Each structure stands twice: as C-alpha cells, then as structure tokens.
PDB file of C-alpha atoms in Angstrom:
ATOM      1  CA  UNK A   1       0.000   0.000   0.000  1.00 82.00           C
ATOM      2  CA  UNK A   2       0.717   3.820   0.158  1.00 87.00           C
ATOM      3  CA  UNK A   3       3.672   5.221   2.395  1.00 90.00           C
ATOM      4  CA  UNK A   4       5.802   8.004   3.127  1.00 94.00           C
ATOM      5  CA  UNK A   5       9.021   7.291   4.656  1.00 94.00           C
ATOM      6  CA  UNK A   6      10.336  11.052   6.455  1.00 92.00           C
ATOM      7  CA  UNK A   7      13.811  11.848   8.380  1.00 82.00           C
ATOM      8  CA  UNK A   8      13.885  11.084  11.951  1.00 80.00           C
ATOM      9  CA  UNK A   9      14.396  13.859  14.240  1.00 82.00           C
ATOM     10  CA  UNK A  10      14.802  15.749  16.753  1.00 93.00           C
ATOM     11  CA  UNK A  11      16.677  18.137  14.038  1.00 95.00           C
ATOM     12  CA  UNK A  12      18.173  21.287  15.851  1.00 97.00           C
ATOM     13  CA  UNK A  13      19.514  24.204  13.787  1.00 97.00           C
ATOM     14  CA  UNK A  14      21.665  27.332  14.763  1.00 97.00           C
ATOM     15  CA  UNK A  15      19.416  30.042  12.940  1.00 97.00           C
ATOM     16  CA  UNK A  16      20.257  30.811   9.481  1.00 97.00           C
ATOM     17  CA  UNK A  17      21.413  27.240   8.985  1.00 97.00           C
ATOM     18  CA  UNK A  18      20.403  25.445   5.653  1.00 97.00           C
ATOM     19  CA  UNK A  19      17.417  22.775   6.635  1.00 97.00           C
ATOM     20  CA  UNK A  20      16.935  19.831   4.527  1.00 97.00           C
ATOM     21  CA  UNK A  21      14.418  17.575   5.734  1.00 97.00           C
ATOM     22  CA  UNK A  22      13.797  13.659   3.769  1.00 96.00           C
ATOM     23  CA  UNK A  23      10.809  12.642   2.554  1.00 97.00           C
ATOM     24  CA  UNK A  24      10.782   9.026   0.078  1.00 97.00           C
ATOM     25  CA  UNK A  25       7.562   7.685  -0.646  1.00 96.00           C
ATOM     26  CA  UNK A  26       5.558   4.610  -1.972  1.00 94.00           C
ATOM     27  CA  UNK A  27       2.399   4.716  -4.489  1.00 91.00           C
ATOM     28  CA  UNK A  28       0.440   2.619  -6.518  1.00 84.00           C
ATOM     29  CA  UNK A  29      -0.549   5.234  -8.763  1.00 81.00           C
ATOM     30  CA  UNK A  30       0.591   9.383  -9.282  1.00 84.00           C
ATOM     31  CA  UNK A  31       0.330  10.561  -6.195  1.00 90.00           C
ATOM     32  CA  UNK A  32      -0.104  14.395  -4.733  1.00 92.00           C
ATOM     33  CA  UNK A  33       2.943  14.904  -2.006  1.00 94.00           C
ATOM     34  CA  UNK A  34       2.195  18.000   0.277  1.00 95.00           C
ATOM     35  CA  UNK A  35       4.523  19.111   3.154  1.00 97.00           C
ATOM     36  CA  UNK A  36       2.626  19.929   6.331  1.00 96.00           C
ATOM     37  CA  UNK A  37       3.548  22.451   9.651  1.00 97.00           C
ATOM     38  CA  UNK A  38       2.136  21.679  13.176  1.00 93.00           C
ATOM     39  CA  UNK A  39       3.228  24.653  15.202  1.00 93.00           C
ATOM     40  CA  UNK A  40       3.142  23.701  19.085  1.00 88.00           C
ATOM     41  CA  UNK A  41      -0.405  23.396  20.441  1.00 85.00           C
ATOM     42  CA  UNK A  42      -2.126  23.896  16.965  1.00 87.00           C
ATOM     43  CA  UNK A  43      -3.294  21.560  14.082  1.00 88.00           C
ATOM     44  CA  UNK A  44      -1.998  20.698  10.879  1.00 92.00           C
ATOM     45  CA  UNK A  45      -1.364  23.014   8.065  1.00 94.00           C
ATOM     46  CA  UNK A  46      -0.246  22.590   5.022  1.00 94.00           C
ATOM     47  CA  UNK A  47       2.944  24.263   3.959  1.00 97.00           C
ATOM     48  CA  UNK A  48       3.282  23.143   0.050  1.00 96.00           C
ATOM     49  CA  UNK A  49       1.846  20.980  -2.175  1.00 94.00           C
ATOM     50  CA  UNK A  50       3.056  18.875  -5.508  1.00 94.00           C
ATOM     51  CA  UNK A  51       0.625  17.389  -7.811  1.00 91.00           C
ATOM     52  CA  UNK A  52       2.828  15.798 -10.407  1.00 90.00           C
ATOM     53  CA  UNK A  53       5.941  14.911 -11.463  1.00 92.00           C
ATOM     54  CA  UNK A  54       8.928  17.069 -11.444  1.00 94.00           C
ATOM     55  CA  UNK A  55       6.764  19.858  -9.748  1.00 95.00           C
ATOM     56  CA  UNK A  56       8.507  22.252  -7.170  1.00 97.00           C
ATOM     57  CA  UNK A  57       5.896  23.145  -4.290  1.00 96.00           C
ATOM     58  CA  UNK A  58       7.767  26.385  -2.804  1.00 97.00           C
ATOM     59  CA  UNK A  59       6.256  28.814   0.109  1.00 96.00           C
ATOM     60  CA  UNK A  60       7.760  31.463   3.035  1.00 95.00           C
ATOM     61  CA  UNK A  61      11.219  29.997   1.768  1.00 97.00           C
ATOM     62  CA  UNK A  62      10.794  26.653   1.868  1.00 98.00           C
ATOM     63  CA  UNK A  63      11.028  24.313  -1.166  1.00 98.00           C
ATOM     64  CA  UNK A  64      10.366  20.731  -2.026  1.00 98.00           C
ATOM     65  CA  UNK A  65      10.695  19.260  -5.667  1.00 97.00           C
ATOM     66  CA  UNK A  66       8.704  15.637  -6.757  1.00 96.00           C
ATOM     67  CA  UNK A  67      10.906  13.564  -8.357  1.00 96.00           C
ATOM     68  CA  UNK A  68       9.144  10.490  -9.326  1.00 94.00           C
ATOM     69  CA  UNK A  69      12.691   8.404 -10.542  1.00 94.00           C
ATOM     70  CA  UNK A  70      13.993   8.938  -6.675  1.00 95.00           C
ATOM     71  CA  UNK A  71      10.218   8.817  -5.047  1.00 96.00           C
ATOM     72  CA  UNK A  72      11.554  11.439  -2.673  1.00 97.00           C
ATOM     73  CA  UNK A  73      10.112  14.405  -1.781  1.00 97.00           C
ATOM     74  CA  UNK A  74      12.942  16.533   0.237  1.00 98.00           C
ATOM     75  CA  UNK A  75      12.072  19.777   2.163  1.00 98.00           C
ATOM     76  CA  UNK A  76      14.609  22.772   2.040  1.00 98.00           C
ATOM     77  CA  UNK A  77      15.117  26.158   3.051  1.00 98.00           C
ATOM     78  CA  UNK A  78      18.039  28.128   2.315  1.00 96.00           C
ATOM     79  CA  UNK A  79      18.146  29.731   5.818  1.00 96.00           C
ATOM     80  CA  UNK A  80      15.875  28.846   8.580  1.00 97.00           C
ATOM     81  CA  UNK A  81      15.003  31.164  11.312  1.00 97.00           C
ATOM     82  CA  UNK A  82      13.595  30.524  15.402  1.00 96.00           C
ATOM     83  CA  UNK A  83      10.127  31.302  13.894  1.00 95.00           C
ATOM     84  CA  UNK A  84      10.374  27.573  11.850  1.00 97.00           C
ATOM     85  CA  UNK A  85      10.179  25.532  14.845  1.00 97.00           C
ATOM     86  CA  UNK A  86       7.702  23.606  14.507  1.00 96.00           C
ATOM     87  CA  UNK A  87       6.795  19.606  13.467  1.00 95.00           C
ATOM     88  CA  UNK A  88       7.265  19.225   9.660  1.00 96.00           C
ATOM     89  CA  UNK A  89       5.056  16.104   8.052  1.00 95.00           C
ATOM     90  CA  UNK A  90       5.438  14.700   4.456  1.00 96.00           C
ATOM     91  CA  UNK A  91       1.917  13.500   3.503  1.00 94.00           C
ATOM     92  CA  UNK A  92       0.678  11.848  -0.290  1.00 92.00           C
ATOM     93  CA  UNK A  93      -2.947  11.297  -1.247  1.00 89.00           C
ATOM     94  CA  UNK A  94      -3.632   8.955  -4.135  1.00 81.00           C
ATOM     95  CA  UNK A  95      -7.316   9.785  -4.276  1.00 75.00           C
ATOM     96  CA  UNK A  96      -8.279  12.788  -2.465  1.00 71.00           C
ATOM     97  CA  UNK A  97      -9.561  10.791   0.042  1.00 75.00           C
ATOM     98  CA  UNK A  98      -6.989   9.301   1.862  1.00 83.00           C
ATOM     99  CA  UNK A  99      -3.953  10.481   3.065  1.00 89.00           C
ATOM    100  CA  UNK A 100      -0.700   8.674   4.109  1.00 90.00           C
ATOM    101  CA  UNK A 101       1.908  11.013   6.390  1.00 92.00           C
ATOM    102  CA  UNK A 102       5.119  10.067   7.439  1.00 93.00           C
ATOM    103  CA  UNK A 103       5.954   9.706  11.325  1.00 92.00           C
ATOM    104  CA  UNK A 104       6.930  14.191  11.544  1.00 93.00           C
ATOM    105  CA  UNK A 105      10.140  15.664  11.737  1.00 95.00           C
ATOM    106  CA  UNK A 106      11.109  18.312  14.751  1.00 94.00           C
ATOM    107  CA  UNK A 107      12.522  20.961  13.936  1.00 96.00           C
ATOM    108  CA  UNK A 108      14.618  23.420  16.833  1.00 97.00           C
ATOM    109  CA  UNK A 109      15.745  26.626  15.442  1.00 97.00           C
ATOM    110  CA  UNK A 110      18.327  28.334  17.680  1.00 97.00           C
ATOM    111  CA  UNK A 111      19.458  32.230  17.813  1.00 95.00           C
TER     112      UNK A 111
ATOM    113  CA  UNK B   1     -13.652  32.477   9.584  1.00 65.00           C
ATOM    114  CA  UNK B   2     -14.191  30.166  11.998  1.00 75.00           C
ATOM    115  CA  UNK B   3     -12.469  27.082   9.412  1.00 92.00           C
ATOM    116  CA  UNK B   4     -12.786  23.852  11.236  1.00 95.00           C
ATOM    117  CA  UNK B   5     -13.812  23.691  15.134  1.00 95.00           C
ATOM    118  CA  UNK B   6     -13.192  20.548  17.696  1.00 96.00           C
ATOM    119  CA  UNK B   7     -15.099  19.991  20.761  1.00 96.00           C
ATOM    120  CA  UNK B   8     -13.804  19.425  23.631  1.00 97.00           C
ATOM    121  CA  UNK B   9     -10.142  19.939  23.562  1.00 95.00           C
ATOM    122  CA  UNK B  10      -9.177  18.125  25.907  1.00 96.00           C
ATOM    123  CA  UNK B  11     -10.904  15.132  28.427  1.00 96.00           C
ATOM    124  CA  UNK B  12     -10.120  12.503  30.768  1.00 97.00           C
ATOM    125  CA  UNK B  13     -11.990   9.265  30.638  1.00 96.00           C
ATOM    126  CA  UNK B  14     -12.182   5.677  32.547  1.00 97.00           C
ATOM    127  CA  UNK B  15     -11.782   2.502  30.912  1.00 97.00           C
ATOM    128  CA  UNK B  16     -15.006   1.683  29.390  1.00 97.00           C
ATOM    129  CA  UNK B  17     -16.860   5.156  29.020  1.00 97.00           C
ATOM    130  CA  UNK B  18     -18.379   6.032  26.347  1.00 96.00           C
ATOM    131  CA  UNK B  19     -17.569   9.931  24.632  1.00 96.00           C
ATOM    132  CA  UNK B  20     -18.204  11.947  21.358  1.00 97.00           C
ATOM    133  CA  UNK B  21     -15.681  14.065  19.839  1.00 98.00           C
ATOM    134  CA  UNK B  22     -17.257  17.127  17.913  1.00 98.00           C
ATOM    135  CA  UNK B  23     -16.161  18.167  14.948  1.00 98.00           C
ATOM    136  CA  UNK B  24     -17.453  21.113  12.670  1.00 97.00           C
ATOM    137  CA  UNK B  25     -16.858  23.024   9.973  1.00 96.00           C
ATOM    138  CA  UNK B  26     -18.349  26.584   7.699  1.00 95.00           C
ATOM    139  CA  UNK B  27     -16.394  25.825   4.637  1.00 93.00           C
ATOM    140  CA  UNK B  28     -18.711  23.765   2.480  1.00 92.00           C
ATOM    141  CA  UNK B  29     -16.401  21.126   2.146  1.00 92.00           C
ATOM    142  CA  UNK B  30     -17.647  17.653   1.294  1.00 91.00           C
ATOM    143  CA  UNK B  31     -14.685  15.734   2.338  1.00 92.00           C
ATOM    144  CA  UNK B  32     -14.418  15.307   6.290  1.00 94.00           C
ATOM    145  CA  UNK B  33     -12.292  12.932   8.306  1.00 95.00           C
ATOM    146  CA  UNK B  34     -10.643  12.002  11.792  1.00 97.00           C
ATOM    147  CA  UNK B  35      -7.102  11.374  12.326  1.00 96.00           C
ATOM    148  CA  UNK B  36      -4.950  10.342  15.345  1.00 96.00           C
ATOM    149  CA  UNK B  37      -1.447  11.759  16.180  1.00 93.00           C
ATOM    150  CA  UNK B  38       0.940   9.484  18.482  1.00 92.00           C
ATOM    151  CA  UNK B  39       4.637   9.369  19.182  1.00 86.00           C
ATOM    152  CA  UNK B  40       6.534   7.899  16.523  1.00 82.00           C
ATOM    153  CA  UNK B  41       3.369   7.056  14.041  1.00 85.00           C
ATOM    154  CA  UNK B  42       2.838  10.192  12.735  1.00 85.00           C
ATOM    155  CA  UNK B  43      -1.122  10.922  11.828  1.00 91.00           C
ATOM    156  CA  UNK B  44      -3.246   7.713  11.352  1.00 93.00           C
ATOM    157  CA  UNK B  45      -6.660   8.236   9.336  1.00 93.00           C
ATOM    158  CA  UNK B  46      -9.654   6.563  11.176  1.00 96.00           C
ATOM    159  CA  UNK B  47     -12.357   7.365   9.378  1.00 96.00           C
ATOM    160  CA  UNK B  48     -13.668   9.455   6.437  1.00 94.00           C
ATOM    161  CA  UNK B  49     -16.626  11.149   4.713  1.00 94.00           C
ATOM    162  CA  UNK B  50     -17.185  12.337   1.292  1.00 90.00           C
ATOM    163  CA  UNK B  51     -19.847  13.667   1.515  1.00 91.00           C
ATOM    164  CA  UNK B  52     -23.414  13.649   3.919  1.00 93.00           C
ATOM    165  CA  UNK B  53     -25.004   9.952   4.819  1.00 94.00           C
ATOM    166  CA  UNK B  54     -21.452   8.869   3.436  1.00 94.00           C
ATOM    167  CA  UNK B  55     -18.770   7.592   5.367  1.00 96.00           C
ATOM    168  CA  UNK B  56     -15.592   5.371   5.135  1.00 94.00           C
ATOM    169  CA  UNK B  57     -12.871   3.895   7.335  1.00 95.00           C
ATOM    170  CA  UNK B  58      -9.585   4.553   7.266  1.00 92.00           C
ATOM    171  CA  UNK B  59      -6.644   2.764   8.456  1.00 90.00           C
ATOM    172  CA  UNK B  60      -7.147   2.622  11.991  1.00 95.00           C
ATOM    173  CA  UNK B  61     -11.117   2.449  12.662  1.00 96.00           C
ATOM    174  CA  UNK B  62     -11.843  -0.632  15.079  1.00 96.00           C
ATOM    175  CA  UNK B  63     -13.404   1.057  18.625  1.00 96.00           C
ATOM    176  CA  UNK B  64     -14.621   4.632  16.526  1.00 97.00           C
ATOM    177  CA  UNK B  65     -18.004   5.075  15.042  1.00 97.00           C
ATOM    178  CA  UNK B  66     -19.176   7.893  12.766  1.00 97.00           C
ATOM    179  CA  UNK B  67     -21.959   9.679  11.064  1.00 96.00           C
ATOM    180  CA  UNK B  68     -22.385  12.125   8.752  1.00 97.00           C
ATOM    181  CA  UNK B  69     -25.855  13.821   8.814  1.00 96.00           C
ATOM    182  CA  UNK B  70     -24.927  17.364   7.746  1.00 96.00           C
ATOM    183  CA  UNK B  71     -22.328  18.768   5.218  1.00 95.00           C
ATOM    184  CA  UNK B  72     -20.794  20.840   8.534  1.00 96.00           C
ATOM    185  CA  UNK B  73     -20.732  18.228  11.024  1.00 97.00           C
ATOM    186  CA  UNK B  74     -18.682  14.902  11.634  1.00 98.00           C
ATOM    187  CA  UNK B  75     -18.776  13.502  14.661  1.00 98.00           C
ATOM    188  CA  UNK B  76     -16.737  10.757  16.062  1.00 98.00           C
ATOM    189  CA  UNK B  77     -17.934   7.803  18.848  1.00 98.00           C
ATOM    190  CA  UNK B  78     -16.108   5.768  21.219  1.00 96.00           C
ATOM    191  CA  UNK B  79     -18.858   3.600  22.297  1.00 91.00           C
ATOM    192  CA  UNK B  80     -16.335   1.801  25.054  1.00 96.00           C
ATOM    193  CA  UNK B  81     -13.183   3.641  25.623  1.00 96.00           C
ATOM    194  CA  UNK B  82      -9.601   1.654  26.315  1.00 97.00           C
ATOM    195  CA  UNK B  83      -6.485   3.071  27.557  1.00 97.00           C
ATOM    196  CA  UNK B  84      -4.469   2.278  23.899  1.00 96.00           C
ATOM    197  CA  UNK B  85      -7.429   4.741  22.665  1.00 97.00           C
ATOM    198  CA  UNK B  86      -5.111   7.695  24.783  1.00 97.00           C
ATOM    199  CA  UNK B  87      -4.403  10.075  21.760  1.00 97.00           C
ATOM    200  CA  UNK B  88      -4.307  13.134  19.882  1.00 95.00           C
ATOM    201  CA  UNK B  89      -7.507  13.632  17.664  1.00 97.00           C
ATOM    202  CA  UNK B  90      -7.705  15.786  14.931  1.00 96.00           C
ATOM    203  CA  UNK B  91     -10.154  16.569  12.325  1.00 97.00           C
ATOM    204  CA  UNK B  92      -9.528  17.542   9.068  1.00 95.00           C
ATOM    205  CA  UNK B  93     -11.712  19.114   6.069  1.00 94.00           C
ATOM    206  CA  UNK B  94     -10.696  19.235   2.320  1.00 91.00           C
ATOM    207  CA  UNK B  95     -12.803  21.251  -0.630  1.00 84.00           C
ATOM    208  CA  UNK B  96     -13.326  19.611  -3.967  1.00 75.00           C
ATOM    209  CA  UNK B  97     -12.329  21.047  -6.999  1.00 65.00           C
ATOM    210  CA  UNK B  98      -9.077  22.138  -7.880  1.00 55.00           C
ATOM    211  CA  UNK B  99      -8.096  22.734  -4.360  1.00 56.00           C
ATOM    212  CA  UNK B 100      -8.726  18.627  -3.283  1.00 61.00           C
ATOM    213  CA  UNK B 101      -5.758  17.052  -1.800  1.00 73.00           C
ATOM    214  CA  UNK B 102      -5.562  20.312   0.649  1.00 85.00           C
ATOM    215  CA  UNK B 103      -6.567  19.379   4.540  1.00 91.00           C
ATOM    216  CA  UNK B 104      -7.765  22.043   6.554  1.00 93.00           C
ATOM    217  CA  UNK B 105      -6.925  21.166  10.117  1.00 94.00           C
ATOM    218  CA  UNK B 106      -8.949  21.514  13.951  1.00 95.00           C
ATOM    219  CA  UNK B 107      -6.896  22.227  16.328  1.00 93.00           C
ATOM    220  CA  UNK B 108      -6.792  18.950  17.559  1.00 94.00           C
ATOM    221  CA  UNK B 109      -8.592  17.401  20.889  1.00 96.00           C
ATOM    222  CA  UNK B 110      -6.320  15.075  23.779  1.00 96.00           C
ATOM    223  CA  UNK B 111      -7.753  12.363  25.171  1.00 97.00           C
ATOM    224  CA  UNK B 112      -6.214  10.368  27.855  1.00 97.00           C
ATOM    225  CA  UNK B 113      -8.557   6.870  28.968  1.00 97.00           C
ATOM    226  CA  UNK B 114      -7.427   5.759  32.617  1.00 96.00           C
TER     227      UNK B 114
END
C-alpha cells in the first residue's frame, strides 16, 4: 500500500542554517505529495503541495521538488530562522480521500 | 472564519466510558475525516466522509463510530473507551475542486482513557 518514509528527528539548527528535511515515498498510482507544519499546540497546516511529477511546491522559503525516478520528496530552506520551529510532516494522497503522512520531523531553530 | 472547530479539547476518561468528539466546519467542504497523532506514528486516518449519509474507514477504525448527517458536522464515537485509545484527535476538512488534496486542520482534541 501507500507510504511516506520522512527523516527522523529531533533536528536542531543554529538560525540561518540550511534545513533539509527527507521525505521518500511509496504509491500505486501518481500521487499528490504536500509538506505539512504543526506549530506547538495547533493543528496541521499545510505548507506546500506537488501534484505531479517534477513539480517544485515552494512557500515562506521553503522548497520541495517531486521527483518520481527517486520517489523522494525533500524539504529545504536556504536559511531557517527561530520562527520555523515547529513539526514538519510529508503526507501523499492517491485519491483525495486518503492520506498517508510520514511519522513528523522536529525541527529546533536556535538564535 | 471560523475554518474547522473541535469539541472538547481536551478530556479525561475511565476505561469503558463512552464519549463523542465534535467536529465542525463553515467551509462547504464535502470531504471530512478524523485522524490520530501518536509518538513515533505520525497521523493515522480513522475514518472518512465524502460527503453527507457517506462515510468510510480509514486505516485505523476498530473502537470509533461515525456519522455524517450534515455537510458541517462529523462527529466521532467511542462507544467503550480503552487506555491504547489515549491520543491526539484531529479533524480535518478538504474542498473539492481544484483545491482537493488540501486538509484544513482543527486544532486537535487530547484524550487520555485511565
């Protein structure tokens, strides 16, 4: 069945530090690969989104690129500040209705 | 915009209680579900609705009931609690169209069973 595979954490970061986060998945089909945020005490939201192949989702500096030949789905950002801590999920959804997300990654930004 | 609201946020129960988590939402969106968060598995999808008088389950749905009377609401049962039922709940919404595949997010209730 559907999975998503993600980097194990804790991650901490000195601030300004480059942040790459790993995300590998595996689909039946074509999946959609999103990148979620869950700041502390607050639900999910999502962060980007890819809906095909070769597709770079990209928002508030952070970047992710699908790349069906690798199945991966990496999350970047060229310099990370305190303000990004926060739990970072890799999700897929085959169908629309049902979503597969990866185990979250914590990320510790530090002035 | 009030997005997607969960009732309560957080509650204590004993083994073998019964309990409804609320779950509502003003968006119009069709597709509702219910997700648990725990340490080290990420978000698990219990059940899920496309749409009202439809519903689905998801990967984790033995000990959860649902219903889906309304477009808003999606309500979610424990009809006999148990301790490995201690958890994280969140609800989630999604709109059809070319935003599907988007969740929009509660912000999440605790439950601990004794």
């Amino acid at each position: 069945g559907d999975s998503v595979t993600q980097m194990e954490g804790p991650v901490t970061l000195s601030e300004e530090a480059f942040l790459t986060i790993n995300c590998t998945y595996t689909a039946t089909g074509y999946p959609s690969l999103f990148w979620y945020v869950q700041y502390p005490g607050e639900g999910l939201q999502l962060l980007l989104k890819a809906t095909k192949a070769d597709d770079k989702g990209s928002n508030k500096g952070f970047e992710a690129t699908y790349r069906k030949e690798t199945t991966s789905f990496h999350l970047e950002k060229g310099s990370v500040q305190v303000s990004d801590s926060a739990v970072y999920f890799c999700a897929l959804s085959d169908t629309g209705n049902q979503f597969y997300f990866g185990t979250g990654t914590s990320l510790t930004v530090i002035p | 915009n009030a997005g997607v609201t969960q009732t309560p946020k957080f509650q204590v129960l004993k083994t073998g209680q019964s309990m409804t988590l609320q779950c509502a939402q003003d968006m119009n969106h069709e597709y509702m579900s219910w997700y648990r968060q725990d340490p080290g598995m990420g978000l698990r999808l219990i059940h899920y609705s496309v749409g009202a008088g439809i519903t689905d389950q998801g990967e984790v749905p033995n000990g959860y009931n649902v219903s889906r009377s309304t477009t808003e609401d999606f309500p979610l049962r424990l009809l006999s609690a148990a301790p490995s039922q201690t958890s994280v709940y969140f609800c989630a919404s999604s709109p059809p169209g070319h935003l599907a595949g988007e969740l929009f997010f509660g912000e999440g209730s605790r439950l601990t069973v004794l």
